[in-house]
């Protein structure tokens, strides 16, 4: 997403905050609960952060990372707004329409990054907040491909790039931050439209050219099974599944989708010796996940499945526990205004802003 669109998006949050719409519309807009999505939680890299983004630095995956301070601010804002943090296990029951009481919030993390263990876990433990980590067995094995990160790195240090995706050869100028951003967006779009085989081929050819192991990024960034087993021993932590290899599910056959989902549930349950009831669809937006995936998630044995489609939870979701919306905690909008707007539900009253929120859930998912 370009800088202008981010500015418009941020403007939406501050307009909601300055008009105090988050207060006067909240009784209509706030559901009975919500599920928050985090990816990376880590301090800003030296020279990084909001300032660097404002200066137009190339950081296309910035949306997927928040600071530990913003995680703390989020938990503060939830408490201030009266939300009760509960585990994913409680969600179906909490959606019961006859139930009255405080709104609930569920804290979730996708992909299983090691920085969650290092930076998020201590904060959540200190505040006694339950949370769910959705893990990808191939990432935990150190054999996964995180193509959105490999793509960012390949473009970051080059003035021009030539990528092969399937039969296509993409030759792109990447000298300026604007060229890099356009190249990333174009290739990411092409890769998301590709099937798993083309995606793996892309990552393999990139790694081969750079003389490294294609799975190196997953070993560098993702928690291993030892980390995950340690988390699972914490009664506040629920381990959920996020598919075996993080494909774009809509691009795969029904057999492959069922295998990706069911096998991830079995593998994690076997490793941790406990049932796995909850799924987060990889990518999870409307292009990647539809009714077929909701049906297959249920068939694969999951009690709930979360998307990245934005929205609060309402009692009507009780009948749609395999298509639950979430709110992405977007690293480009780490402000009190954004938090207040998201928790109020007001952005989701206006379809237009909801569309922008939807667009803000980027490639990585
Ligand atoms: Zn993911």
Short mmCIF file of C-alpha atoms and ligand atoms in Angstrom, two decimals, residues 39 110-111 148 242 246 282-283 364-365, ligand 1:
data_model
loop_
_atom_site.label_atom_id
_atom_site.label_comp_id
_atom_site.label_asym_id
_atom_site.label_seq_id
_atom_site.Cartn_x
_atom_site.Cartn_y
_atom_site.Cartn_z
CA UNK A 39 2.52 -11.11 14.03
CA UNK A 110 0.10 -15.83 13.73
CA UNK A 111 3.05 -17.77 12.25
CA UNK A 148 7.27 -12.27 1.83
CA UNK A 242 -1.98 -22.23 10.90
CA UNK A 246 1.31 -21.48 4.93
CA UNK A 282 -2.87 -18.65 6.39
CA UNK A 283 -3.24 -15.26 4.64
CA UNK A 364 2.30 -11.96 4.82
CA UNK A 365 -0.94 -12.59 6.60
ZN1 LIG B 1 0.41 -16.31 8.67
#
